[in-house]
Each structure stands twice: as C-alpha cells, then as structure tokens.
Short mmCIF file of C-alpha atoms and ligand atoms in Angstrom, two decimals:
data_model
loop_
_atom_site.label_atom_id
_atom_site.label_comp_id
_atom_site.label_asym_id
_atom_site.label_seq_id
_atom_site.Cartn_x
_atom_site.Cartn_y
_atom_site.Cartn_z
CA UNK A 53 0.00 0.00 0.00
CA UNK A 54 0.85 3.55 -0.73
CA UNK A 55 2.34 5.53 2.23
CA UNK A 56 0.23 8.31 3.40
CA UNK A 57 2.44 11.78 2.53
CA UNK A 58 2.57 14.30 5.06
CA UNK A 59 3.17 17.85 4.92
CA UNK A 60 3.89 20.01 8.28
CA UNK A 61 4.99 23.89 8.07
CA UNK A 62 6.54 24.94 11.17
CA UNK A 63 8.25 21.24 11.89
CA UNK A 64 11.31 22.42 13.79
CA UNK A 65 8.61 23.62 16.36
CA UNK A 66 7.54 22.23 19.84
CA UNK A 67 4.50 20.89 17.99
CA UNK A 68 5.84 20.14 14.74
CA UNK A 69 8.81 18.03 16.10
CA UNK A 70 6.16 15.96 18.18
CA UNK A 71 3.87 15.33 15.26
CA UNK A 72 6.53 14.46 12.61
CA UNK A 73 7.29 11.79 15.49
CA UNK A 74 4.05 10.25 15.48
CA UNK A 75 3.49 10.70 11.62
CA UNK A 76 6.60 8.43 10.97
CA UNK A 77 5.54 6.09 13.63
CA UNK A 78 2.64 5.38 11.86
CA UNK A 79 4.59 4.80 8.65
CA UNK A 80 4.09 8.30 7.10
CA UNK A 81 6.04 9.92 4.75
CA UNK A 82 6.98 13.15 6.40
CA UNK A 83 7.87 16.34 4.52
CA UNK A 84 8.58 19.60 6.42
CA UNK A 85 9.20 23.35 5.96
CA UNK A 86 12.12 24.96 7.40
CA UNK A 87 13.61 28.48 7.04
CA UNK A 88 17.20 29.74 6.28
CA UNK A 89 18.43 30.92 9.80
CA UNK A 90 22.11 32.17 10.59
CA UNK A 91 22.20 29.29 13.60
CA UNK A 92 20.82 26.35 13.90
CA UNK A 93 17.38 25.77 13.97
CA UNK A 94 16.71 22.47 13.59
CA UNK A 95 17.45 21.20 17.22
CA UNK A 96 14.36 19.83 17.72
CA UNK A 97 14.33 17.17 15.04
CA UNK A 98 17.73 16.63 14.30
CA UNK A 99 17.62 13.24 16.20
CA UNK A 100 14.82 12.37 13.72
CA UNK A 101 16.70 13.09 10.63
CA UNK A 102 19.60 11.49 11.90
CA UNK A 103 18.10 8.38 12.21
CA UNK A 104 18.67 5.80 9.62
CA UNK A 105 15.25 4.33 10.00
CA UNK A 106 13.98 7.68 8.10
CA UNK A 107 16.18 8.23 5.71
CA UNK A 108 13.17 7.29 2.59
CA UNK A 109 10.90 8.94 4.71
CA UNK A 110 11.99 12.44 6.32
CA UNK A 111 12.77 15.15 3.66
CA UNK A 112 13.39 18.98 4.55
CA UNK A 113 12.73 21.85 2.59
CA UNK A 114 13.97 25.60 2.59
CA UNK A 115 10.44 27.78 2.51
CA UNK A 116 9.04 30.42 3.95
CA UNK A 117 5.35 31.14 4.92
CA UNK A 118 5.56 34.90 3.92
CA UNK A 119 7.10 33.79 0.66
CA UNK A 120 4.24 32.19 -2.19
CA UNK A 121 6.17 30.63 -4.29
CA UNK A 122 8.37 28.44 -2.16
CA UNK A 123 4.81 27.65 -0.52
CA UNK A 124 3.62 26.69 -4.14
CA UNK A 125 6.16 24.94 -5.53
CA UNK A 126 7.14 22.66 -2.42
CA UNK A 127 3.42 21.43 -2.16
CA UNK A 128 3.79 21.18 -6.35
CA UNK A 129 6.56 18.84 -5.58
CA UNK A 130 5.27 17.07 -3.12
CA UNK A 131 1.86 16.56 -3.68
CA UNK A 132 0.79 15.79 -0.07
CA UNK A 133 -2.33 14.09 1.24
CA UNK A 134 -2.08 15.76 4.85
CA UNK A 135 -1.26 19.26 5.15
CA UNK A 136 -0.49 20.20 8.43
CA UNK A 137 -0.18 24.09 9.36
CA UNK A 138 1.91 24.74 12.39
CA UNK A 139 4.18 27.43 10.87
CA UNK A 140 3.58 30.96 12.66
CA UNK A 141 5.54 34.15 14.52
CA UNK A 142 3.87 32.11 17.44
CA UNK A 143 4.52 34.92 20.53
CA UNK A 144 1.68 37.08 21.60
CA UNK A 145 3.94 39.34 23.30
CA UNK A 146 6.36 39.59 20.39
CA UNK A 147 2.86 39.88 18.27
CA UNK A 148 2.86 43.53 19.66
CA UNK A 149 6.61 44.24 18.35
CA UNK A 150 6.02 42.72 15.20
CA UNK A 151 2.54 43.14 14.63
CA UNK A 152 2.61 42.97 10.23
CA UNK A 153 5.30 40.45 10.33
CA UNK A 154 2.97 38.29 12.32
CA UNK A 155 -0.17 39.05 10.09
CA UNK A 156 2.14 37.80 6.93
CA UNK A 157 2.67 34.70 8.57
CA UNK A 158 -0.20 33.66 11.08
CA UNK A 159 -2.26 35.35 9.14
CA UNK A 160 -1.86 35.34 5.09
CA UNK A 161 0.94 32.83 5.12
CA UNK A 162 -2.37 30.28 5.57
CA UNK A 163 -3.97 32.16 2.34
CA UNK A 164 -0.75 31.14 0.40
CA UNK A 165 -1.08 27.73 1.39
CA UNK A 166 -5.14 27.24 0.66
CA UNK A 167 -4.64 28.96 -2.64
CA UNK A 168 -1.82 26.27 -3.79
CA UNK A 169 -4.13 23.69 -2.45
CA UNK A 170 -7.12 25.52 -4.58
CA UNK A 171 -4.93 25.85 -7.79
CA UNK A 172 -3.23 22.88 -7.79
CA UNK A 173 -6.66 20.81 -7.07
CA UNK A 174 -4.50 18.05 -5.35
CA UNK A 175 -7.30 15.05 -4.90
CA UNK A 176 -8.58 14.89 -1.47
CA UNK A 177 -5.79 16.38 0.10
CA UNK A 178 -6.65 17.65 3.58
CA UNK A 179 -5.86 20.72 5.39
CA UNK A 180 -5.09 21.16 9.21
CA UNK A 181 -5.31 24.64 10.68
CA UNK A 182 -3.67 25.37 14.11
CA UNK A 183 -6.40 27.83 15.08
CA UNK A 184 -5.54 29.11 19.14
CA UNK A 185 -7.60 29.76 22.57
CA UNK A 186 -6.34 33.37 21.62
CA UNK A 187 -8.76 33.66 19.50
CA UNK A 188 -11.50 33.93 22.47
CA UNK A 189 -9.73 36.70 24.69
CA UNK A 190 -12.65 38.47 26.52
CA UNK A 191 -14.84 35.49 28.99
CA UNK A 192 -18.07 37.63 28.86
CA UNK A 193 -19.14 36.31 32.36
CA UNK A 194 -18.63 32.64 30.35
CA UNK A 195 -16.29 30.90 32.19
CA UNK A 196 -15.62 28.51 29.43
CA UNK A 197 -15.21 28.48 25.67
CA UNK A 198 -16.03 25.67 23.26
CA UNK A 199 -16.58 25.96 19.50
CA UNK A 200 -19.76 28.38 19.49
CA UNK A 201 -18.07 30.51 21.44
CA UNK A 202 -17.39 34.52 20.67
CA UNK A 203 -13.93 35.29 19.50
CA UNK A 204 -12.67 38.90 20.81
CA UNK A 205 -9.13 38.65 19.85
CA UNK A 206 -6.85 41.13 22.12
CA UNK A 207 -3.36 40.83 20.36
CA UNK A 208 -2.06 41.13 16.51
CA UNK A 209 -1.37 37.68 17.10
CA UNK A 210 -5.02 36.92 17.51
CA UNK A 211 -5.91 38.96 15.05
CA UNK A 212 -3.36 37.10 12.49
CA UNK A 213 -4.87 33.87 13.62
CA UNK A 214 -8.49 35.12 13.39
CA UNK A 215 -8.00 35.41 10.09
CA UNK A 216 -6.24 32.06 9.27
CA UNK A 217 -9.33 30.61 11.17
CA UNK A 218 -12.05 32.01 8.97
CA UNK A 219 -10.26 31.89 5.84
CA UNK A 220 -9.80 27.95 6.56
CA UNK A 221 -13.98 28.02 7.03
CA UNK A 222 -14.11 30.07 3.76
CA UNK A 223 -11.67 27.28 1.81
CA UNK A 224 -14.02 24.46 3.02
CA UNK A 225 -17.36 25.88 2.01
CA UNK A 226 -16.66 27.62 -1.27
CA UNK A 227 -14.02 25.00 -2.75
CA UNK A 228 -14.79 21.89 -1.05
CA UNK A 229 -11.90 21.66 0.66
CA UNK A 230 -11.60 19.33 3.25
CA UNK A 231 -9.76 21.99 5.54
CA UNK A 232 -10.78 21.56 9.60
CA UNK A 233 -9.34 23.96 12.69
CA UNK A 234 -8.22 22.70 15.65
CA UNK A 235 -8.55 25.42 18.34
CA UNK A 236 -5.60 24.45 20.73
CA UNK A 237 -5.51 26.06 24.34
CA UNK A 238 -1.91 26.09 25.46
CA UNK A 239 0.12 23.32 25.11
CA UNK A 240 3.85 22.96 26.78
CA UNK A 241 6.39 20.30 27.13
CA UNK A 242 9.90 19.74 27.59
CA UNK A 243 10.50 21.30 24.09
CA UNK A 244 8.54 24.32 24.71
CA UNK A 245 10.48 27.62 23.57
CA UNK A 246 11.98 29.23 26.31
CA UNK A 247 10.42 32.56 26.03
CA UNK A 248 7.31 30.91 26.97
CA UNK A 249 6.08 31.63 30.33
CA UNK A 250 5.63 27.79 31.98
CA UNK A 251 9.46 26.89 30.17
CA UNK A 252 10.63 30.42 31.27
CA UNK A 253 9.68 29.07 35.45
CA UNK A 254 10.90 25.73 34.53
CA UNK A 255 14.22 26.45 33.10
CA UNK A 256 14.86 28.64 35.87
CA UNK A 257 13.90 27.25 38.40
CA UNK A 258 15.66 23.79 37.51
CA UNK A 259 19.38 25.98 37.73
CA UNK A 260 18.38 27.60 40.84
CA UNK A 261 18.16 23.66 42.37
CA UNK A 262 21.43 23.42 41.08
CA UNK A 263 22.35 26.72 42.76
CA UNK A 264 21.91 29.35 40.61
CA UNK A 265 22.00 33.19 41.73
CA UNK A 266 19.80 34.70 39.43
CA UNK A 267 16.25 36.36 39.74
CA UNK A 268 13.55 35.75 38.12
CA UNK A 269 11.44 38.41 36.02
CA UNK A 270 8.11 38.00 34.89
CA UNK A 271 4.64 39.81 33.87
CA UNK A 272 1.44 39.27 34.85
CA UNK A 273 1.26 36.56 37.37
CA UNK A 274 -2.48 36.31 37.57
CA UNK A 275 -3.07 35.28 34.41
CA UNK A 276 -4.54 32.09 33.89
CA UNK A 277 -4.56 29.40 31.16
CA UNK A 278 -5.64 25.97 30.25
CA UNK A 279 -2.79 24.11 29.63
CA UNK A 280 -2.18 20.72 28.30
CA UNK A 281 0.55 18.30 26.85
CA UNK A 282 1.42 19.13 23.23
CA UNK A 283 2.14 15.54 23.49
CA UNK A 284 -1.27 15.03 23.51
CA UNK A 285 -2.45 17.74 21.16
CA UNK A 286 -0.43 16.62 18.22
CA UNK A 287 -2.53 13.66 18.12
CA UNK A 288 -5.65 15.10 18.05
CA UNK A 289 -4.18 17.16 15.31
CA UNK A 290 -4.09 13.92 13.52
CA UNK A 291 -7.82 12.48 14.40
CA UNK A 292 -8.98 15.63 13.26
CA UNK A 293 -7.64 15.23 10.23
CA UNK A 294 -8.83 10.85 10.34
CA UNK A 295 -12.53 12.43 10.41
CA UNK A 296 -14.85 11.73 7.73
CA UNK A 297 -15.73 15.40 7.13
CA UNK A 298 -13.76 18.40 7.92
CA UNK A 299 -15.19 20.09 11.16
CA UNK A 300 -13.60 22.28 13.83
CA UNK A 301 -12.77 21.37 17.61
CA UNK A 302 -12.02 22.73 20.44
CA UNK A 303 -8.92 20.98 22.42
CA UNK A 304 -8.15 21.68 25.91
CA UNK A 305 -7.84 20.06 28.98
CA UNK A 306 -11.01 22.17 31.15
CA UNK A 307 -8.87 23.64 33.82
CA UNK A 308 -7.23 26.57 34.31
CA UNK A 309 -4.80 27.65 36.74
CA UNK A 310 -2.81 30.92 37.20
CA UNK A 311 0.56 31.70 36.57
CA UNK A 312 1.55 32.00 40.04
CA UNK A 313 0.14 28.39 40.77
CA UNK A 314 2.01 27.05 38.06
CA UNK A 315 5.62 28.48 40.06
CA UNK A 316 3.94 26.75 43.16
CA UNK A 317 3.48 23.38 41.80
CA UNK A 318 7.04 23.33 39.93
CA UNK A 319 8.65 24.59 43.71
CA UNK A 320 6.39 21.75 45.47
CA UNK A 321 7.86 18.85 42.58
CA UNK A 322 11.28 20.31 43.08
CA UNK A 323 10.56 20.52 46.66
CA UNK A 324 11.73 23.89 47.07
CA UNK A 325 10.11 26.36 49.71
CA UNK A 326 8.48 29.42 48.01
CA UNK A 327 6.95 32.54 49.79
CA UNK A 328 5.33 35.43 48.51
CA UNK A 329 4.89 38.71 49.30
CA UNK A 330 3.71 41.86 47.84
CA UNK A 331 0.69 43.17 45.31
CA UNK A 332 1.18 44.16 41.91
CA UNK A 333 4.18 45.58 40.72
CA UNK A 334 5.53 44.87 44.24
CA UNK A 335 4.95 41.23 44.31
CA UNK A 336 8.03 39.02 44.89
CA UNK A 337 8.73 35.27 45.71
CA UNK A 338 11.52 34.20 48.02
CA UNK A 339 12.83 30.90 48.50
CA UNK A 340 13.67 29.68 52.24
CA UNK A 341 16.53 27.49 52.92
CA UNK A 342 17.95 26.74 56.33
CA UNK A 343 15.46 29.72 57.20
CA UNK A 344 17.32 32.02 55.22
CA UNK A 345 15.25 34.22 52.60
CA UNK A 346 16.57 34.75 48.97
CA UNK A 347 14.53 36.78 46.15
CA UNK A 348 13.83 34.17 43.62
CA UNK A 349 11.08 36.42 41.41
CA UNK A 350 10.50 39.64 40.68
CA UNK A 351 7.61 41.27 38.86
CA UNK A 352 8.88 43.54 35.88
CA UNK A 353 6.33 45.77 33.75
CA UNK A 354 8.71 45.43 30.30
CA UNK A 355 6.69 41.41 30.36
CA UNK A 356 3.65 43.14 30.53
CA UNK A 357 1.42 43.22 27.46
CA UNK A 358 -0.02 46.12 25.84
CA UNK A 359 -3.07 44.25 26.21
CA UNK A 360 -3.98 40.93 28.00
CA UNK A 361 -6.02 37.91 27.71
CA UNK A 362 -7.03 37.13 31.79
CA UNK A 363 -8.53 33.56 31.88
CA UNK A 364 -8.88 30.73 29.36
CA UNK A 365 -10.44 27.58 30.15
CA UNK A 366 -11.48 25.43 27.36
CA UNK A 367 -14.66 23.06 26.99
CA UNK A 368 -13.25 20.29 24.84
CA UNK A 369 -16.69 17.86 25.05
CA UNK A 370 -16.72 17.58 21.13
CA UNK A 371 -13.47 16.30 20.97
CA UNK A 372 -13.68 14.25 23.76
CA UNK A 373 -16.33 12.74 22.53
CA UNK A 374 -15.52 12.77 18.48
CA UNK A 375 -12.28 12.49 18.71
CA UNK A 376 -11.92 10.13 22.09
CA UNK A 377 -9.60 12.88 23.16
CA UNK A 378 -8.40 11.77 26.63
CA UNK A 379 -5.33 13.79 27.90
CA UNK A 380 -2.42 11.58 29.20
CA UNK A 381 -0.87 14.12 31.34
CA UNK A 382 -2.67 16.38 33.62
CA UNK A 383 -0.77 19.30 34.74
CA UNK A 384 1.18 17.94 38.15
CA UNK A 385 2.15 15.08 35.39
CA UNK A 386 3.20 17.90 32.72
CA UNK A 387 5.19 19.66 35.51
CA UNK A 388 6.77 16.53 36.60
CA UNK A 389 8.07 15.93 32.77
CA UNK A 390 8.93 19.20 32.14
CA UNK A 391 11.16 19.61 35.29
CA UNK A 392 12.80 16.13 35.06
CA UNK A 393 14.01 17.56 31.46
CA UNK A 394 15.48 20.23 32.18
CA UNK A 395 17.14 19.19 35.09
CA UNK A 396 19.15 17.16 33.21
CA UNK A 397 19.20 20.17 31.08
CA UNK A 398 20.89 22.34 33.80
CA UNK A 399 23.33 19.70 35.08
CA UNK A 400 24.80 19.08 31.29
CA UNK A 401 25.33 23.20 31.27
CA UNK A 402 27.50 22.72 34.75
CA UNK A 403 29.46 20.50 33.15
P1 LIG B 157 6.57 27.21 17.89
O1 LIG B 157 7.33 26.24 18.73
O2 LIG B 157 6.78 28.66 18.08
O3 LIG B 157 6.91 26.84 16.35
C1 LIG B 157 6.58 27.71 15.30
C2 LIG B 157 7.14 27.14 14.01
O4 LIG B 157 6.81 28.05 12.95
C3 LIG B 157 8.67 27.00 14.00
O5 LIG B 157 9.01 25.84 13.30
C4 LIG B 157 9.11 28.24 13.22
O6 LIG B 157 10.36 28.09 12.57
C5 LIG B 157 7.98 28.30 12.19
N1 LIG B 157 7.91 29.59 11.53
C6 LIG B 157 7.98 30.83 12.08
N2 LIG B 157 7.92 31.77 11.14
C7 LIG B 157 7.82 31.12 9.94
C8 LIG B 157 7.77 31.55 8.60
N3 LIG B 157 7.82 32.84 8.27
N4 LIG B 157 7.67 30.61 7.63
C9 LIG B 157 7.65 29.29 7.94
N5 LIG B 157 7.71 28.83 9.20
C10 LIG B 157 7.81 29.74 10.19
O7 LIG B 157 5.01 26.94 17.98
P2 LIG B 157 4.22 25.67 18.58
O8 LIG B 157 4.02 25.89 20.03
O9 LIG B 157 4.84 24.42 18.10
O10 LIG B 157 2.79 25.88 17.91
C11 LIG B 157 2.48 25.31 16.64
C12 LIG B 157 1.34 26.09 16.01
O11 LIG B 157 0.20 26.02 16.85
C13 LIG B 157 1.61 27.58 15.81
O12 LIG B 157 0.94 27.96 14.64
C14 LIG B 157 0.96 28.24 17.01
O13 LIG B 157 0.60 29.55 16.70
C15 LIG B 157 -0.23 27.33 17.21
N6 LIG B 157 -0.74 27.20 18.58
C16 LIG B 157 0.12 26.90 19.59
C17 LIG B 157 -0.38 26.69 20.86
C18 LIG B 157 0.53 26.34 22.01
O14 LIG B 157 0.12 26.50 23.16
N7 LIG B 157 1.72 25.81 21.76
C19 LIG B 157 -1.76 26.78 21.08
C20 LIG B 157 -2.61 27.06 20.03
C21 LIG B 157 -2.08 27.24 18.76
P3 LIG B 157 11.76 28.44 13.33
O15 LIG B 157 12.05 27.24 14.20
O16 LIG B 157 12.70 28.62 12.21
O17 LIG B 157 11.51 29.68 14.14
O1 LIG B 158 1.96 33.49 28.26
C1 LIG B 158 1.82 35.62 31.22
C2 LIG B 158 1.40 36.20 29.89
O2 LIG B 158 3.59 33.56 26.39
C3 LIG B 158 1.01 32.93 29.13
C4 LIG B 158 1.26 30.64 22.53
O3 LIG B 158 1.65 29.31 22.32
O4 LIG B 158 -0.61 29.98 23.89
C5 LIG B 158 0.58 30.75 23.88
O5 LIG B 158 0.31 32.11 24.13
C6 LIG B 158 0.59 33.94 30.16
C7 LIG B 158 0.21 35.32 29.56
O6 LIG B 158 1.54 32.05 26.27
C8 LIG B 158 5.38 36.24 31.54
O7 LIG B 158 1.08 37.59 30.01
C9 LIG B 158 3.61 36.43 32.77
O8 LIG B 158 -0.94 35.79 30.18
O9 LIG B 158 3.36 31.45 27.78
P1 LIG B 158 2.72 32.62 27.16
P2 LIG B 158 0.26 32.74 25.61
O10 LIG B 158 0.41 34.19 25.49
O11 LIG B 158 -0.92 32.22 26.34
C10 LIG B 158 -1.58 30.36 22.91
C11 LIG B 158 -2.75 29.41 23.03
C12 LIG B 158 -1.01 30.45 21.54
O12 LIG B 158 -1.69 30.20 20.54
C13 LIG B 158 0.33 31.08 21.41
O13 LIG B 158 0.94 30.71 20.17
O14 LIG B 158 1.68 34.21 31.02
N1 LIG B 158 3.21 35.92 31.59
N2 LIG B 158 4.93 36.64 32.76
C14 LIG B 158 4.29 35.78 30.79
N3 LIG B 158 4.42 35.30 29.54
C15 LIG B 158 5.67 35.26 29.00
N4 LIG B 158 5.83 34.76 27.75
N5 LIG B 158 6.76 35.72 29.70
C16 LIG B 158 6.67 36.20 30.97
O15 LIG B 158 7.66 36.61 31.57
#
C-alpha cells in the first residue's frame, strides 16, 4: 500500500517536532518546511533526521510562509495528502513588536497555502489549521469556551490567527476543501520555547536547584490558562484530520490555573520552599533554605502586554467525545516531565 504523505509547516517547532514523530511512527512519509536561519534551527528534530530508519521517509525543505512561491512549488513537488499548518511568529507578546510580520505569517501565510491547495486541485488532500484559545480573549461572564463561542481577539497575534481561522472556514465551504481547525488552548512540554512563560519558570527554576543566583522576572502573574501536553495535542491534530468530514474542535484540557500556581506546583515537585509577598508591581517570591530568605522572582512591567487575555479555560466535550480525546498528562504530570528535562538540562550546562 501507498504511504500516506505528510506535509507540516513549522516542523522544527515544539508541535511540529512531536507530530513528525508520530506521523513516521505510523509509517508516514513526512515532509517539512524549514527556514534559512544564521544558527541552527533544527534542534528539535535533528535526532529524527539522523536516524537511519527515516532516511526514505523524512525530507526537509527551505520555505518560507511569507514567501508564495516556495509555498507553491514545495506542495507542487510534493503533492501531499495531509497538510499540516503549524508554521507561525507564534509569541503574543512579540505579536505587539512585530505586529505585520505576524499578520504575513499567522495570518496570510495560511492564504498562500489554501490557494496552492485551490490551484493545484490536489485530490482529497486535507488541510489542518492550528487555530488558538487566543482567539476567544474576553470570557463575557462565560467561564468557558467551546466551538460556538465569541472570539474577541486582544493581540495582533489573535488577530493574524483570526483570520487564518475564517479563511480555513471560507476554503471548506466555497471549494470543497476538506480543511478543519483545531482550536488548541496552550500546550507545553519539555520542548517548549523558552520565552514561553511555563518553560521560562521551569528552566529557571531547575538551575536555581542546582544553585543558581539569578532572579527571576516576569509579567502578569495572575493570568490564567488551560494548559495541556502538546504531546497530547499533536494527536488530536491527527484524528482531526482521520474524520470523515472536515469540522472544527475545540482541544483543551477544562482547567485553568494561574501563573503564580504554576511556580507553586514546579517549587512543590522540586521541593523547594516558596513565599510570597507583595501586590502588583511589588509582588516578589523568596525561597527559604535553612530559614534564610533569597529573592527568587520579581515582577517587571517590560513582560507586561499592551493588552492581556485574563482567563482561558477550554470546553473540549466535542473532541472528547468525536475524537476520544483523553489527555495523558494532567498538569502535576506535565510539571513533573517538564522539570525532570530540564534538570538534566541544567546539570549538562555545569558540566
Ligand atoms: P513554535 O514552537 O513557536 O513553532 C513555530 C514554528 O513556525 C517554528 O518551526 C518556526 O520556525 C515556524 N515559523 C515561524 N515563522 C515562519 C515563517 N515565516 N515561515 C515558515 N515557518 C515559520 O510553535 P508551537 O508551540 O509548536 O505551535 C504550533 C502552532 O500552533 C503555531 O501555529 C501556534 O501559533 C499554534 N498554537 C500553539 C499553541 C501552544 O500553546 N503551543 C496553542 C494554540 C495554537 P523556526 O524554528 O525557524 O523559528
Ligand atoms: O503566556 C503571562 C502572559 O507567552 C502565558 C502561545 O503558544 O498559547 C501561547 O500564548 C501567560 C500570559 O503564552 C510572563 O502575560 C507572565 O498571560 O506562555 P505565554 P500565551 O500568550 O498564552 C496560545 C494558546 C497560543 O496560541 C500562542 O501561540 O503568562 N506571563 N509573565 C508571561 N508570559 C511570558 N511569555 N513571559 C513572561 O515573563
């Protein structure tokens, strides 16, 4: 039988890394997009393209969302069944830095794919959009969201990604595309990019076990978000696509918790005593050891956004039941993984 051919944009990603895994696990071929960078960007898969086991299988290609014709001509070449779009300027904070930047490629860079999709008229090729929580933003006394839910995007980001969601809708209905969105609430893991806030707390506070000095500087502490495995999301990425017709779903885990209670539960696996004091601006944690009190984090405005998304808590029933979505890890078991990584991650650095 013919192996299934898989496209994914954004593969040297947390989430693109993870699903190229499980594509070639279940005998894919596995085709990704990956830009020219002056260092290496390609940690996150290198162990799967070293691997001799892949060699027919794995292929990499120079593209760029923002740029149509490398879009065009590597789907030409590759004629893919499964197109999987993870590729995006994925920061909401940077979102407000680089606000057209991230339009051109959360945004239109999904237009360039659809409309290689729509001119080529590959048979029965389907399309994966990673639509976002962010597109939600305000609760409007709901205190969860599922798919009928209002969007109110608060960030350029959103706004990018607001667009790649309806434009997805608009590729479905008026071409026949099969083309589905999966709305993902946040998803970490070990290979989460370090500018994120839950890798941000766990790479730090992994080297302060280890005896770091340093301090700690974050935003808003109060925020609070739904977050997941992205081991688990990647494979609902794929059932959405194993569905008979293309629909949209909602995938989250249906509990939120604050930023500040994610820094307590990664001090209470590391067993490490936090206390904190302080509102606001003035808010600090301090770690106690042998009753002695060190500043471990500070609050600093630069990590505040321009504008801010308070609460998301996803209502993931469709998928559940659709999809028999069932999340492995909850988030004491996502913790646990995260800090055993980079643990090892901080001892290899005091080598
Ligand atoms: P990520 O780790 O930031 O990965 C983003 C990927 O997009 C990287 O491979 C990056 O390449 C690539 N990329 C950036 N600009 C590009 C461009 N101009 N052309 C082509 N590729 C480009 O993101 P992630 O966490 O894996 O998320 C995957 C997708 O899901 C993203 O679209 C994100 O917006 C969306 N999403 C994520 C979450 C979450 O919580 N993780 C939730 C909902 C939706 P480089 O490695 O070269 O930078
Ligand atoms: O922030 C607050 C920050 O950057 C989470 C992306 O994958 O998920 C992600 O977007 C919260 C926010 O993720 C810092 O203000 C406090 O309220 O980890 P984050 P995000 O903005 O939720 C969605 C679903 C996506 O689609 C995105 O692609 O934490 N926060 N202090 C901080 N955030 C960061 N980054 N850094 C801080 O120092």
């Amino acid at each position: 039988m013919k192996k299934k051919v898989a496209l994914i944009t954004g593969i040297t990603g947390q989430d693109g890394s993870y699903l190229a895994e499980l594509l070639l696990k279940k005998k894919y071929v596995v085709h990704g997009v990956i830009r020219k960078s002056s260092s290496f960007n390609t940690g996150r898969i290198d162990h799967i393209y070293i691997d001799p086991h892949n060699k027919t299988n794995f292929y990499l290609h120079y593209g760029d969302l923002t740029d149509s014709n490398s879009v065009y001509n590597i789907i030409n070449k590759i004629r893919p069944d499964e197109v999987y779009n993870l590729g995006a300027q994925s920061h909401v904070g940077v979102s407000f830095d680089n606000p057209e930047y991230t339009a051109e490629v959360s945004g239109i860079g999904t237009l360039r794919i659809l409309e290689a999709l729509r001119f080529l008229n590959i048979k029965k090729v389907k399309f994966y959009q990673a639509s976002t929580s962010e597109l939600f933003g305000e609760t409007y006394n709901k205190n969860v969201f599922d798919e009928n839910s209002k969007f109110h995007p608060k960030s350029p980001y959103g706004v990018a990604k607001l667009y790649s969601y309806w434009i997805t809708s608009v590729y479905r209905e008026s071409y026949g595309i099969f083309a589905s969105n999966g709305i993902l609430f946040n998803h970490e893991s070990p290979r989460r990019g370090e500018t994120f806030v839950t890798r941000k707390i766990t790479r730090f506070l992994t080297r302060k076990k280890l005896g770091s000095k340093d301090v700690l500087y974050l935003g808003n502490l109060n925020a609070k978000r739904d977050w997941g495995h992205a081991i688990d999301y990647v494979e609902m990425q794929w059932r959405i696509l194993q569905q008979k017709k293309p629909e949209d779903f909602v995938v989250a885990t249906g509990n939120s918790y604050s930023v500040r209670q994610f820094i307590d539960m990664c001090a209470k696996v590391l067993k490490m005593k936090i206390i904190w004091t302080g509102k606001g601006l003035n808010e600090k944690a301090y770690i106690l050891n042998k009753n002695k009190k060190e500043l471990l984090i500070k609050v600093d405005k630069r990590y505040f956004r321009p504008n801010e998304v308070h609460y998301l808590r996803g209502d993931a029933r469709k998928a559940f039941k659709k999809l028999r979505f069932k999340p492995k890890f909850t988030l004491r078991k996502l913790v646990e993984d995260m800090i055993k990584s980079d643990l090892e991650l901080a001892k290899s650095e005091l080598k």
